[in-house]
Short mmCIF file of C-alpha atoms in Angstrom, two decimals:
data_model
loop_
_atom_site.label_atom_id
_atom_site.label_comp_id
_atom_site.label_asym_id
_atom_site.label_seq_id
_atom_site.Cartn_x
_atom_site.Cartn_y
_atom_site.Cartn_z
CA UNK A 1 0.00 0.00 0.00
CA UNK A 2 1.22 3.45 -0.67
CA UNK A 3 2.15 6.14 1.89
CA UNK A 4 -0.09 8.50 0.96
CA UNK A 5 -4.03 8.04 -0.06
CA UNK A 6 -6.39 10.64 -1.95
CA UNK A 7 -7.02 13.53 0.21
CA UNK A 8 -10.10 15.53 1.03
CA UNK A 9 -9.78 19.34 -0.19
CA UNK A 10 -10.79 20.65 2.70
CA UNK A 11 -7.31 19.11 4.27
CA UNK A 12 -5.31 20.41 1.58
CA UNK A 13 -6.71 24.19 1.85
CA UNK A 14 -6.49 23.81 5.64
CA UNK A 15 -2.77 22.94 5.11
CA UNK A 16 -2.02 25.71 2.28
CA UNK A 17 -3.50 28.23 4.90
CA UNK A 18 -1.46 26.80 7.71
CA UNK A 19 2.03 26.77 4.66
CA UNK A 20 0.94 30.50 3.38
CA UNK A 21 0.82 31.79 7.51
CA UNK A 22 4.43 29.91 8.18
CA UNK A 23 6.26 31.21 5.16
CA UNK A 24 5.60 34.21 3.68
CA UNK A 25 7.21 33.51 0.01
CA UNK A 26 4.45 31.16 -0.59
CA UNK A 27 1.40 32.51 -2.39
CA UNK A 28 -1.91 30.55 -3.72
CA UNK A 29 -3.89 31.96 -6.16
CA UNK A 30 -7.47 30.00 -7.86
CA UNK A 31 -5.52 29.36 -11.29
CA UNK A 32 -8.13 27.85 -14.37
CA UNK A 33 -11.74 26.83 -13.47
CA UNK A 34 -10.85 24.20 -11.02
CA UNK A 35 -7.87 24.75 -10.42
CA UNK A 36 -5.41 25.96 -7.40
CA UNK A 37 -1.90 26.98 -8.18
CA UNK A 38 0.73 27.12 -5.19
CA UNK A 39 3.92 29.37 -5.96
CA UNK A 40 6.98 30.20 -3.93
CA UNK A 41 8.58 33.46 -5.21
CA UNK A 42 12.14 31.82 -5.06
CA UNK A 43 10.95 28.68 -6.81
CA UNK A 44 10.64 27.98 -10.37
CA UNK A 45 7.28 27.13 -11.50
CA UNK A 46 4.06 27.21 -9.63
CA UNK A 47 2.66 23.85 -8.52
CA UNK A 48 -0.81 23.53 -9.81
CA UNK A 49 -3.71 21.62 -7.35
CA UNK A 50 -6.86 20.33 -8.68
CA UNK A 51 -9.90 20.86 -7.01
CA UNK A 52 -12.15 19.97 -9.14
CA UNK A 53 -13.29 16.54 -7.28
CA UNK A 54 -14.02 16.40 -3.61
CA UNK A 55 -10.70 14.36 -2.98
CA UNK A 56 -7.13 15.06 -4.29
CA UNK A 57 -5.17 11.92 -5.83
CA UNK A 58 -2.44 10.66 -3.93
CA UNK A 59 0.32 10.75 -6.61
CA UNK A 60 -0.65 14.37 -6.69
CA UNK A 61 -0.29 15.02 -2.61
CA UNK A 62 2.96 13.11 -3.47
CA UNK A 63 4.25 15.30 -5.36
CA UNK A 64 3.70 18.43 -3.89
CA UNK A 65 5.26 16.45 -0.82
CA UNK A 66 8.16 16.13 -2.69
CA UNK A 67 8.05 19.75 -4.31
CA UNK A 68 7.79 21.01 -0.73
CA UNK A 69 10.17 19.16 1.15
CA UNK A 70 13.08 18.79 -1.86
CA UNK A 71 12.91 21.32 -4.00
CA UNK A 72 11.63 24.68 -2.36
CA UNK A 73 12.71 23.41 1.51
CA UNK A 74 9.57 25.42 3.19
CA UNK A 75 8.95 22.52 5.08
CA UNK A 76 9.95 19.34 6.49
CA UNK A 77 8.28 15.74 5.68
CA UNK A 78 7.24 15.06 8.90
CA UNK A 79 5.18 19.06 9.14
CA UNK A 80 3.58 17.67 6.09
CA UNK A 81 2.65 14.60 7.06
CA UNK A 82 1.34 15.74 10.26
CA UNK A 83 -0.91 18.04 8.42
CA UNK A 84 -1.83 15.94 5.82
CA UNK A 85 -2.83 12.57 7.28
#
């Protein structure tokens, strides 16, 4: 079984409020019709987030885990997945 499973939206926005409050180089804007769209002002491109369904795949929350955590460094793995699961 994988480490991560889909995810309700309302967990995701709850964490992109908590990420946006903790680090003030992250941004989220509503990006297309269903569409959010995370970006970090020192990072390359924005990470887009589909809303469109009530839950968020898991290779998606993946991912962004691994945008997060690797690539930008805003957080750490285990801030995400306390937040998260």
């Amino acid at each position: 079984m994988g480490e991560y499973a889909d995810t309700k939206r309302h967990k995701i926005k709850r964490f992109l409020k908590w990420l946006c409050q903790k680090n003030k180089d992250i941004e989220t804007k509503k990006g297309g019709k269903h569409n959010i769209i995370v970006k970090y002002i020192f990072g390359g491109f924005p990470f887009p987030i589909p809303f469109k369904h009530n839950v968020v795949n898991k290779h998606i929350i993946k991912d962004f885990m691994k945008k997060l955590t690797k690539e930008w460094k805003v957080c750490t793995k285990d801030e995400f997945d306390k937040k998260i699961k």
